[in-house]
Short mmCIF file of C-alpha atoms in Angstrom, two decimals:
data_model
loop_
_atom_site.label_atom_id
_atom_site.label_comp_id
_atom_site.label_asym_id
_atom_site.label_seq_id
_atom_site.Cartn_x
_atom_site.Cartn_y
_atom_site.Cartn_z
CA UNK R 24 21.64 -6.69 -3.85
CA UNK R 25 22.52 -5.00 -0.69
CA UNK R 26 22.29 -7.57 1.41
CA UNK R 27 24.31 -9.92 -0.71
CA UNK R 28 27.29 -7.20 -1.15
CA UNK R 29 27.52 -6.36 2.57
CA UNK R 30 28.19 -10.03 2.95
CA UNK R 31 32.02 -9.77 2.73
CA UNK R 32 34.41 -10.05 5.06
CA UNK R 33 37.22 -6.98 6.22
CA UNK R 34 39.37 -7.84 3.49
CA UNK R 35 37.41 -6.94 1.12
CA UNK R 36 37.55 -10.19 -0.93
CA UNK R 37 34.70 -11.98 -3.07
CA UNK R 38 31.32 -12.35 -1.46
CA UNK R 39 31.35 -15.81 1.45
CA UNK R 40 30.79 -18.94 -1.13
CA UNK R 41 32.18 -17.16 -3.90
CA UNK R 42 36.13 -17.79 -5.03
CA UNK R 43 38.14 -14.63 -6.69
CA UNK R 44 39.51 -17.75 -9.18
CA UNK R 45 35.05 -18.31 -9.90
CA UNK R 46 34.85 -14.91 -10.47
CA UNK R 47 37.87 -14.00 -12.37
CA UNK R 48 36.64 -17.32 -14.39
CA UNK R 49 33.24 -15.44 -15.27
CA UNK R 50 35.20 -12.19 -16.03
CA UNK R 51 37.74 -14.04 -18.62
CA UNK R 52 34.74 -16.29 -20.45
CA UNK R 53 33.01 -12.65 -20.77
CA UNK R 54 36.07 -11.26 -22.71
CA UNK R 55 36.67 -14.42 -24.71
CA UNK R 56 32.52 -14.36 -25.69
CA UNK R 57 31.91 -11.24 -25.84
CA UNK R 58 29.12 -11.31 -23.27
CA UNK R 59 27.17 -7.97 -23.01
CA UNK R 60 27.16 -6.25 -19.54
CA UNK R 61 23.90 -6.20 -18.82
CA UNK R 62 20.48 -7.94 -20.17
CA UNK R 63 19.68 -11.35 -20.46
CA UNK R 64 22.80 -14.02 -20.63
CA UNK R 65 25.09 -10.90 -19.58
CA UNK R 66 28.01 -10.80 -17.40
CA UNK R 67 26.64 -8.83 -14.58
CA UNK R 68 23.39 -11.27 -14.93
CA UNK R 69 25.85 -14.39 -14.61
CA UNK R 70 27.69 -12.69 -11.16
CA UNK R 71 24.19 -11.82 -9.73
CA UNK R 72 22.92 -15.79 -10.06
CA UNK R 73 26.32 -16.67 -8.74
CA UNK R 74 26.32 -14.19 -5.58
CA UNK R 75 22.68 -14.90 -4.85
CA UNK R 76 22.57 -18.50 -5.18
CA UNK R 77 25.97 -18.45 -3.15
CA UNK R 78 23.75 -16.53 -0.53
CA UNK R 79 20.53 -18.70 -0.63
CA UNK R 80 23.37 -21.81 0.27
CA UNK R 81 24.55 -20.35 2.48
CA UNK R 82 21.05 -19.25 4.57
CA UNK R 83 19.75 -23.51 4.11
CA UNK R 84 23.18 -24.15 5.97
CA UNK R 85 22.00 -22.04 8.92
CA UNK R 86 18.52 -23.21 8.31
CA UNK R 87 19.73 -26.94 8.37
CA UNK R 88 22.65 -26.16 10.77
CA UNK R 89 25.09 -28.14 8.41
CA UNK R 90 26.91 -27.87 5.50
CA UNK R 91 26.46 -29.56 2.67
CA UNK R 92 27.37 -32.66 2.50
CA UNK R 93 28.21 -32.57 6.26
CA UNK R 94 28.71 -35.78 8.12
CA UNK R 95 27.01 -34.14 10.81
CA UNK R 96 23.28 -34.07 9.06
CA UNK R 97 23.06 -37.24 8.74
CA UNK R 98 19.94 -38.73 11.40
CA UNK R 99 19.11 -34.94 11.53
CA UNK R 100 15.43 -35.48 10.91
CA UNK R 101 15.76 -32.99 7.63
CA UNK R 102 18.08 -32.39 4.79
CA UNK R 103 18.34 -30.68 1.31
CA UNK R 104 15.87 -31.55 -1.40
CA UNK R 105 17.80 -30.73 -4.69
CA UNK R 106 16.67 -27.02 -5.86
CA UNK R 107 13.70 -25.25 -8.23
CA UNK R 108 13.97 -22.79 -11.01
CA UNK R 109 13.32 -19.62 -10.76
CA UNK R 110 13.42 -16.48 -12.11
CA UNK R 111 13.83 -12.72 -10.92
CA UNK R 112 13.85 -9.62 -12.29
CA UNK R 113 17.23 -7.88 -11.11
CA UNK R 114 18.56 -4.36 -12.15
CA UNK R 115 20.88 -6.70 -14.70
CA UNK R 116 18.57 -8.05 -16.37
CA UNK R 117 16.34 -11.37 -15.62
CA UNK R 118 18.18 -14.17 -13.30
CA UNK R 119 17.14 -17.48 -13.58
CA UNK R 120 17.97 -19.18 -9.95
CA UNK R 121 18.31 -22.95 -8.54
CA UNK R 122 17.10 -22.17 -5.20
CA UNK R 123 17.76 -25.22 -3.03
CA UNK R 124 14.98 -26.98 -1.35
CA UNK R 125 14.40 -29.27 2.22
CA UNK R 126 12.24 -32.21 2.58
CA UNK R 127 10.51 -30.83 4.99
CA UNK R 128 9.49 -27.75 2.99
CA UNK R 129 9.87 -25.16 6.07
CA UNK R 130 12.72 -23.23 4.45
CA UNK R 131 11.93 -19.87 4.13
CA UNK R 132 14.90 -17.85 2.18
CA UNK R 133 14.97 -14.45 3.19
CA UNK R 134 17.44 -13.01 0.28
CA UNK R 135 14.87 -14.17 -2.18
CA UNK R 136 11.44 -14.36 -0.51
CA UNK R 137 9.31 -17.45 -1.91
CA UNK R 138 6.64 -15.51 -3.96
CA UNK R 139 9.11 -12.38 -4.63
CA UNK R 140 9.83 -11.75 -8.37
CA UNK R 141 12.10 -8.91 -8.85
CA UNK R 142 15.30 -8.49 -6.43
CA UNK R 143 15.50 -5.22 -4.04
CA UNK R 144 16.04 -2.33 -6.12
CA UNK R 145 14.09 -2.49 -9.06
CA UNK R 146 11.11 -1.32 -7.39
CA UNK R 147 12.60 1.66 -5.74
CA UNK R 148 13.78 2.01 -9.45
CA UNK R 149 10.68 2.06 -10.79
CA UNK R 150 8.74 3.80 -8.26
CA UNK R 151 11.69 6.27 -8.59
CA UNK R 152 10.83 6.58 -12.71
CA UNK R 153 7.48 7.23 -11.89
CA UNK R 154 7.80 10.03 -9.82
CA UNK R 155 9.53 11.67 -12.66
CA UNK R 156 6.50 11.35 -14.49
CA UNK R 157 7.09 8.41 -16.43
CA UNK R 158 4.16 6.47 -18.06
CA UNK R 159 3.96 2.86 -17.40
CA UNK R 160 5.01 2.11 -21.07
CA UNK R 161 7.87 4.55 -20.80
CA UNK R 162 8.98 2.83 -17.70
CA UNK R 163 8.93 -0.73 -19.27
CA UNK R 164 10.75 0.38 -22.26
CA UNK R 165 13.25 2.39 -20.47
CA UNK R 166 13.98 -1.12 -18.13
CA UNK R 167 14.11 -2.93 -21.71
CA UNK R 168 16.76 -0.79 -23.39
CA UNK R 169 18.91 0.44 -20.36
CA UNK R 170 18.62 -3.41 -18.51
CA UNK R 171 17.37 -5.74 -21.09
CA UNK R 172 14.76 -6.89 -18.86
CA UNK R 173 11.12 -7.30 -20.48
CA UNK R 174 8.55 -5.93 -17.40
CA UNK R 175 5.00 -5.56 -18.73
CA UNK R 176 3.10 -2.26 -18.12
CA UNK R 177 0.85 -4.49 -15.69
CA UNK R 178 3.48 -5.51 -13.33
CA UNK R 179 5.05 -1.90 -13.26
CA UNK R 180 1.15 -0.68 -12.71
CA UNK R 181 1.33 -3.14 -9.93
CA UNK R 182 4.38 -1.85 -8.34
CA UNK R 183 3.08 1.86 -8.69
CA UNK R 184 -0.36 1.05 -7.23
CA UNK R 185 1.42 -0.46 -3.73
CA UNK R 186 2.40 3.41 -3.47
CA UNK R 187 -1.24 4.22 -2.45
CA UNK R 188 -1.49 1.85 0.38
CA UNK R 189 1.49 4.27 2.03
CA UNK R 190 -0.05 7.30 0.44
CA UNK R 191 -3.05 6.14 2.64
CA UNK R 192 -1.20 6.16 5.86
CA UNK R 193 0.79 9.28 4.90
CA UNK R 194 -2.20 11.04 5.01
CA UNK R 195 -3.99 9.94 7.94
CA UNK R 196 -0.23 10.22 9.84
CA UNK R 197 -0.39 12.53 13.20
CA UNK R 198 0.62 15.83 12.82
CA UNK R 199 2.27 18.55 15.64
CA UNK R 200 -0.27 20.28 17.83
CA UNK R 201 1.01 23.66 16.50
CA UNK R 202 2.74 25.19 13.56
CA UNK R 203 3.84 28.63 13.14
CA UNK R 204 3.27 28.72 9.95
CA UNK R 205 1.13 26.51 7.07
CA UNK R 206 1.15 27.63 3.58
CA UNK R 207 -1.61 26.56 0.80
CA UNK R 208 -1.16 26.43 -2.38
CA UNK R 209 -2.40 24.44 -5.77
CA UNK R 210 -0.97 23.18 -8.78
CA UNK R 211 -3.72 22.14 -11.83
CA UNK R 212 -3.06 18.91 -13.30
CA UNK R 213 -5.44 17.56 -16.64
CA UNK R 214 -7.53 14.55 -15.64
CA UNK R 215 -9.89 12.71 -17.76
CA UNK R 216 -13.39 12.21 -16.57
CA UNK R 217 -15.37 12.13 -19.81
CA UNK R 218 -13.49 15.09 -21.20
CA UNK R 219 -10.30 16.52 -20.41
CA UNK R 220 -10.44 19.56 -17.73
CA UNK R 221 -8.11 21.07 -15.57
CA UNK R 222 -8.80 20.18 -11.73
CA UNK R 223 -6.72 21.71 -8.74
CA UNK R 224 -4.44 19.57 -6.31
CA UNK R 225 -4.23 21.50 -3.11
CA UNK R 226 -0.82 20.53 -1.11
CA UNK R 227 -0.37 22.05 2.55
CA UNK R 228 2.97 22.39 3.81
CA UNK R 229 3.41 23.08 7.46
CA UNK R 230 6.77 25.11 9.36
CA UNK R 231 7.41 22.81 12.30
CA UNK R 232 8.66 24.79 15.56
CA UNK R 233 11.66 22.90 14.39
CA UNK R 234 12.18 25.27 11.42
CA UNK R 235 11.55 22.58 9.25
CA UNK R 236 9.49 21.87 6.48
CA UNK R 237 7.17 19.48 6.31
CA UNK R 238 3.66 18.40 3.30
CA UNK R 239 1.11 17.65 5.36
CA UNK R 240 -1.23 16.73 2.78
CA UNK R 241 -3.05 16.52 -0.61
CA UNK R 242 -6.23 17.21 -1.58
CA UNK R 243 -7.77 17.21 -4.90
CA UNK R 244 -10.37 19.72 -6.14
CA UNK R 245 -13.00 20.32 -8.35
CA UNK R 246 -13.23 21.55 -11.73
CA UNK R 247 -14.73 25.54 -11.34
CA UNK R 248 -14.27 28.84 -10.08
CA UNK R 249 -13.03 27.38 -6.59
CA UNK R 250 -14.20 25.41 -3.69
CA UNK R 251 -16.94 26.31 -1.33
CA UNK R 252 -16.71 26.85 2.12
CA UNK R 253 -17.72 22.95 3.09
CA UNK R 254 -14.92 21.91 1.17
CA UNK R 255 -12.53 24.04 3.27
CA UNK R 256 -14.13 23.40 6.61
CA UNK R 257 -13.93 19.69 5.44
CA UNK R 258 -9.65 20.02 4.84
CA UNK R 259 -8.82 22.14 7.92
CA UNK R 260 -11.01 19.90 10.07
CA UNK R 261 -9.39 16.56 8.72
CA UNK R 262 -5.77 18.80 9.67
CA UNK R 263 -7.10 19.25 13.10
CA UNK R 264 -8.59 15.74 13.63
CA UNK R 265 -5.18 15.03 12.83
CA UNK R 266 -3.36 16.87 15.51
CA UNK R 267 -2.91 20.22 14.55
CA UNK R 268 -4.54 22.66 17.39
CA UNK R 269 -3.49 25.79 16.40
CA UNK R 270 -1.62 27.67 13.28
CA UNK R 271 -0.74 31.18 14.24
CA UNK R 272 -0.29 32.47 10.39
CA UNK R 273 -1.76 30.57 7.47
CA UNK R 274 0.08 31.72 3.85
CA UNK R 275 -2.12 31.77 0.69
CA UNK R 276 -3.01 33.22 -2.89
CA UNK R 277 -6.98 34.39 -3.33
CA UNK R 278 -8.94 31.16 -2.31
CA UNK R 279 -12.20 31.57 -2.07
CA UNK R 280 -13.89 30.76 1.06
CA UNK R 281 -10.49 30.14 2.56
CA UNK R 282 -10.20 32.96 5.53
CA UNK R 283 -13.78 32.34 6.67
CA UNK R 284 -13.08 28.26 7.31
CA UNK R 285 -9.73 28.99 8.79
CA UNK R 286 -11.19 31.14 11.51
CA UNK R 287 -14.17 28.30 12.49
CA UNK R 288 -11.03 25.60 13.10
CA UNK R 289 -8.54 28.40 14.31
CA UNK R 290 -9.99 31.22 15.36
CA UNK R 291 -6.53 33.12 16.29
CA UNK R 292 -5.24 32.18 13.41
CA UNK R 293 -4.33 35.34 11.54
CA UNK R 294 -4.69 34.71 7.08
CA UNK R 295 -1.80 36.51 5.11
CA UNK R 296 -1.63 36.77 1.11
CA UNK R 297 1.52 36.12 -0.81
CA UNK R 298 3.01 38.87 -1.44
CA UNK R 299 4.73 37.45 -4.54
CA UNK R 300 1.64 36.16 -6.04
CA UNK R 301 0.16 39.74 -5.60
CA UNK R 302 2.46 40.81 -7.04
CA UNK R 303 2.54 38.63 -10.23
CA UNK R 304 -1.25 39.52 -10.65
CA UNK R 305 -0.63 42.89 -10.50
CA UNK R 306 1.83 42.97 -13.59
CA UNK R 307 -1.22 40.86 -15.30
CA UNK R 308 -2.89 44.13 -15.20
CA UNK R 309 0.15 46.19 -16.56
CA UNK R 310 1.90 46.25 -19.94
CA UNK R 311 5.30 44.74 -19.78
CA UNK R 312 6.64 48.22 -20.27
CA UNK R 313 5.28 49.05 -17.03
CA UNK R 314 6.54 46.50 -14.83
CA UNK R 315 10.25 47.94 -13.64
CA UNK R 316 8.30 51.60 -12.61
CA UNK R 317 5.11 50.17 -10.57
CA UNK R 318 7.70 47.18 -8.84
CA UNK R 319 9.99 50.26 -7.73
CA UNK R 320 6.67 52.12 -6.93
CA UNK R 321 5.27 49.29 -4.94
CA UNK R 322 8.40 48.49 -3.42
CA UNK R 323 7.75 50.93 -0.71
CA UNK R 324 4.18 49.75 0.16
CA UNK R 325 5.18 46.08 1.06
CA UNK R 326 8.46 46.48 3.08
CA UNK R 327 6.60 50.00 4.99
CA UNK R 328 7.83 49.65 8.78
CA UNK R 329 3.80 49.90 9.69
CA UNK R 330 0.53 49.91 7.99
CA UNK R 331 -0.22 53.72 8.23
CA UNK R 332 3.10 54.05 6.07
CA UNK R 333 1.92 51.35 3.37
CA UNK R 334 -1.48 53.11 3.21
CA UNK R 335 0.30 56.63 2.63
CA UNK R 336 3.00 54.86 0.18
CA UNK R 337 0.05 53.00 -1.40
CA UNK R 338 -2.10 56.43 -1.65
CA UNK R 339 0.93 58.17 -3.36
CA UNK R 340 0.91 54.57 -5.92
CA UNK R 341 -2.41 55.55 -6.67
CA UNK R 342 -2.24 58.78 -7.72
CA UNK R 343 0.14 57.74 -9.96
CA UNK R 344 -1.04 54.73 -11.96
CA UNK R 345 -5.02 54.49 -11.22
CA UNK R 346 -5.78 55.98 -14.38
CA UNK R 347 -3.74 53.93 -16.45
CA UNK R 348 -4.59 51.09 -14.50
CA UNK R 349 -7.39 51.09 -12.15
CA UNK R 350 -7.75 47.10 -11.78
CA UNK R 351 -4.62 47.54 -10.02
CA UNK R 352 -5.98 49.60 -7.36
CA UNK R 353 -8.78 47.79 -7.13
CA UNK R 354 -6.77 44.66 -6.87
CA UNK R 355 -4.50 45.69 -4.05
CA UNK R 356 -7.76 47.53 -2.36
CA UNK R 357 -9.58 44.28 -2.12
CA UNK R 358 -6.86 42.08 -1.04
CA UNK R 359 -5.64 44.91 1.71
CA UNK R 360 -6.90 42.67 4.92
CA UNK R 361 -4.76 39.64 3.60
CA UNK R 362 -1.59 41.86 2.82
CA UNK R 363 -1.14 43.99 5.87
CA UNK R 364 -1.14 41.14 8.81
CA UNK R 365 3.03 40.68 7.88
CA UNK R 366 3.78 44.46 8.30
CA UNK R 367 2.91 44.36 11.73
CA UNK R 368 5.50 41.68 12.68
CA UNK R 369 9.70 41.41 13.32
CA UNK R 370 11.42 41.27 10.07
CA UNK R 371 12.57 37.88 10.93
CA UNK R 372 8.82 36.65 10.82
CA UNK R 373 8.19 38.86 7.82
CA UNK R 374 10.56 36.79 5.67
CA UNK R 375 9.17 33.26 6.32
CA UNK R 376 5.84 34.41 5.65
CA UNK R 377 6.38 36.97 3.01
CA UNK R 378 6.11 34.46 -0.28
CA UNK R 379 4.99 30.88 -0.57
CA UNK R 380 8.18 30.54 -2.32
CA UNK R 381 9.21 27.37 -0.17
CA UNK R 382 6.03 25.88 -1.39
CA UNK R 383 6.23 27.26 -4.90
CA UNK R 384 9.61 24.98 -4.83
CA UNK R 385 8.11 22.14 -3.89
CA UNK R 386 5.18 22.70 -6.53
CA UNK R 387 8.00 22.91 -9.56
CA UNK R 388 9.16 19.55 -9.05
CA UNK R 389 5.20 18.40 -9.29
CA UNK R 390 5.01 20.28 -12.37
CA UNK R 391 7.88 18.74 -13.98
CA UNK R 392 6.44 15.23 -13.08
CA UNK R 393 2.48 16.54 -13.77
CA UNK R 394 4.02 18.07 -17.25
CA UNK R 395 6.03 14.68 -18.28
CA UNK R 396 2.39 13.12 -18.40
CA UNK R 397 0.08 15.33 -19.64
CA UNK R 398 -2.89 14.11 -18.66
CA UNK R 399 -3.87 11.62 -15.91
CA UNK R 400 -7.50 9.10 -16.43
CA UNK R 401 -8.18 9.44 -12.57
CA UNK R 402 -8.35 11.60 -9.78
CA UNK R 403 -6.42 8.44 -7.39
CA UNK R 404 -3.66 8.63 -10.91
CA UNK R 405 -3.00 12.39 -10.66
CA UNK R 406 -2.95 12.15 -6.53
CA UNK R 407 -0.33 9.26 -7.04
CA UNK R 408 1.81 11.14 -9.19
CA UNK R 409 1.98 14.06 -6.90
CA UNK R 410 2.55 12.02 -3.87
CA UNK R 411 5.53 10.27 -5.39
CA UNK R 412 7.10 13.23 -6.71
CA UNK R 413 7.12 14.37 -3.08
CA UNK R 414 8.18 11.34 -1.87
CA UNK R 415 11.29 11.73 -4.25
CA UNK R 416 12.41 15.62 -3.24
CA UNK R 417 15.10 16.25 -0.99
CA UNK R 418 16.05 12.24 0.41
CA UNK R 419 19.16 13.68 2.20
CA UNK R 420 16.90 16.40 3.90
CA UNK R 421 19.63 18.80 2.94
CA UNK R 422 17.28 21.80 2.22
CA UNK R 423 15.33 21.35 5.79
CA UNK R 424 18.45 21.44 7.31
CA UNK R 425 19.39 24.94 5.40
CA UNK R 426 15.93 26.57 6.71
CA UNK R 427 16.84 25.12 9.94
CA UNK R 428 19.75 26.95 10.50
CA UNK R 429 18.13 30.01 9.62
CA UNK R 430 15.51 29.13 11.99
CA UNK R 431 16.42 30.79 15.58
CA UNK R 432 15.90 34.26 15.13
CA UNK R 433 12.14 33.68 13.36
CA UNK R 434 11.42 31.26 16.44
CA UNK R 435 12.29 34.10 19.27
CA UNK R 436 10.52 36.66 17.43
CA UNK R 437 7.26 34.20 16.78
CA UNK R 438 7.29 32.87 20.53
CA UNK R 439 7.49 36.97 21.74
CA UNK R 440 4.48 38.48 19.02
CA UNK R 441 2.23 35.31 19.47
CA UNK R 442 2.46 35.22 24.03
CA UNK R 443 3.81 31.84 24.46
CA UNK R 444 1.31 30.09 21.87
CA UNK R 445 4.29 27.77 20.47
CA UNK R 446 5.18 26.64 23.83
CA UNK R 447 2.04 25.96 24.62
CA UNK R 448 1.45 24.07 21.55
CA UNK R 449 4.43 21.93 22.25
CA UNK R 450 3.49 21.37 25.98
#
């Protein structure tokens, strides 16, 4: 209905080809029926086929390039053609329209297309339900009760499955010749193949020299212990194809195989581990009991000033608690290479790469939408639910503009400890 509202002119007043005395008309029959609000036969239903039909007049005047019943068509060589029903599915409820016709057939109504059903809005609205984590059949009741419109689960299927045509290009979109930093992370949705089993969705999100944040992609996993090393070399090579010639620091939690495909594509790329996630798996280990005295004994290790200082801080947390706990040592001992590569960096780098918390945020809202369905029949269904809930975070780009501002200081110490590579990158 945007383009019918913004149709007014500076004073405010009723839409052009609509009279305050029609719609204060419509406004006073309402009170004296009763008329509902919304739904079928409602007042805002009645306004809507008044505005638009107002607005389809008013575009076969332009098409004709006379008014009706205008002396000044007559000889014209085309005129109007009475109208045809028709009926669209609004955010008010169904409208049934007279759309006016010409003999020659070669009006083409832009307000309502020929073939279009449902008026702008009601597919953002649904695709906007869906990345909640609506089910179809949620959807179509929800548009039943809240806008008395009757939309089968088919046609709301329909409008869902257009998403993957822009998934599609999402995916395939060019990306920046260098990031400073990408982080990788999964999130496990249920799918349905046979029997139910949990499969991973891996999501890459990139830190633009810009500061800001940006998904560069989805990939779905198998079922297992993790993915092999083709797998890997397949995603990082499809990032590169894609634009990306060098990463200097790649964030990430324990995947397998990871670190070795990472240094075929980018072999200066230096692999760090979360230190949050290491952290969470080391209270795993630990009874609850535990967990204030080994995070203040740990403490120490992660924020050393070098690595000699984290090994003697870490040799002292060993003494301690390796008896009472030895898969924590061994734990930390075999993730060591993956911890240490942030302690050697300026404190401003240190806290963009120290967590995959910027990720993790983005992964809740997935959750929340993964969560609201349970369980998805397809791969293509789960990978379309995730891609519209990421499509729905952060519209005003509010957040990206937060990071940005914190941005300045990380970028002068990146550009200093990595020689130039970011300006080469952007070169």
């Amino acid at each position: 209905m945007t383009d019918v509202i913004d149709r007014e002119d500076e004073s405010n007043s009723a839409p052009v080809g609509v009279s305050d005395a029609r719609l204060q008309e419509l406004v006073d029959q309402a009170r004296a029926e009763g008329l509902q609000l919304t739904g079928e036969g409602g007042l805002l239903a009645k306004l809507t086929k008044l505005v638009v039909e107002s607005a389809l007049e008013g575009e076969m005047d332009d098409h004709l390039g006379y008014g009706k019943n205008d002396p000044a068509g007559r000889g014209s060589g085309n005129s109007r053609n009475g109208r045809r029903a028709k009926t669209v599915l609004t955010e008010a409820g169904p409208v049934e329209l007279d759309v006016p016709r010409d003999r020659e057939s070669s009006f083409e109504p832009k307000i309502v297309a020929k073939r279009q059903r449902r008026l702008t809005g009601v597919e953002d609205m649904v695709i906007s339900l869906s990345a909640k984590g609506l089910t179809t059949g949620e959807i179509s009741a929800h548009l039943a009760e809240v806008y008395g419109a009757e939309v089968s689960k088919q046609t709301i299927s329909t409008i869902t499955e257009r998403v993957m045509d822009g998934m599609a290009e999402w995916q395939n979109r060019p990306l920046d010749p260098v990031y400073p930093v990408l982080f990788i992370d999964c999130i496990h949705v249920k799918i349905r193949d046979g029997n139910v089993a949990n499969r991973p969705i891996y999501v890459v999100m990139g830190v633009t020299v810009d500061g800001t944040r940006d998904i560069l992609g989805l990939w779905a996993g198998e079922h297992g212990d993790g993915e092999g090393a083709k797998y890997w070399l397949r995603v990082l090579s499809e990032l590169k194809n894609r634009g990306v010639q060098d990463v200097l620091i790649v964030v990430c939690d324990g995947l397998k195989h990871l670190p070795d495909s990472i240094g075929q594509v980018w072999p200066q790329t230096i692999v760090q581990t979360c230190v949050v996630h290491l952290l969470r798996n080391t209270y795993a280990y630990a009874s609850r009991k535990d967990w204030a005295e080994i995070a203040k004994d740990l403490k120490p290790v992660y924020t050393a000033p070098s690595e000699q200082a984290a090994l003697d801080r870490f040799a002292e947390f060993s003494d301690k608690w390796e008896k009472r706990y030895p898969a924590i040592i061994r734990l930390w001992t075999n993730t060591w290479a993956e911890f240490v590569p942030f302690l050697q960096f300026d404190n401003a780098i240190r806290q963009v790469i120290y967590t995959t918390n910027a990720i993790e945020s983005v992964n809740a809202r997935i959750r929340r939408a993964v969560k609201a369905r349970g369980h998805f029949p397809t791969e293509a269904a789960a990978l379309k639910c995730v891609y519209l809930a990421i499509m729905s975070l952060d519209p005003k780009g509010t957040a990206r503009q937060r990071w940005s501002n914190r941005w300045k200081a990380a970028l002068n110490a990146f550009e200093i400890t990595f020689d130039g590579r970011l300006s080469a990158g952007r070169k």
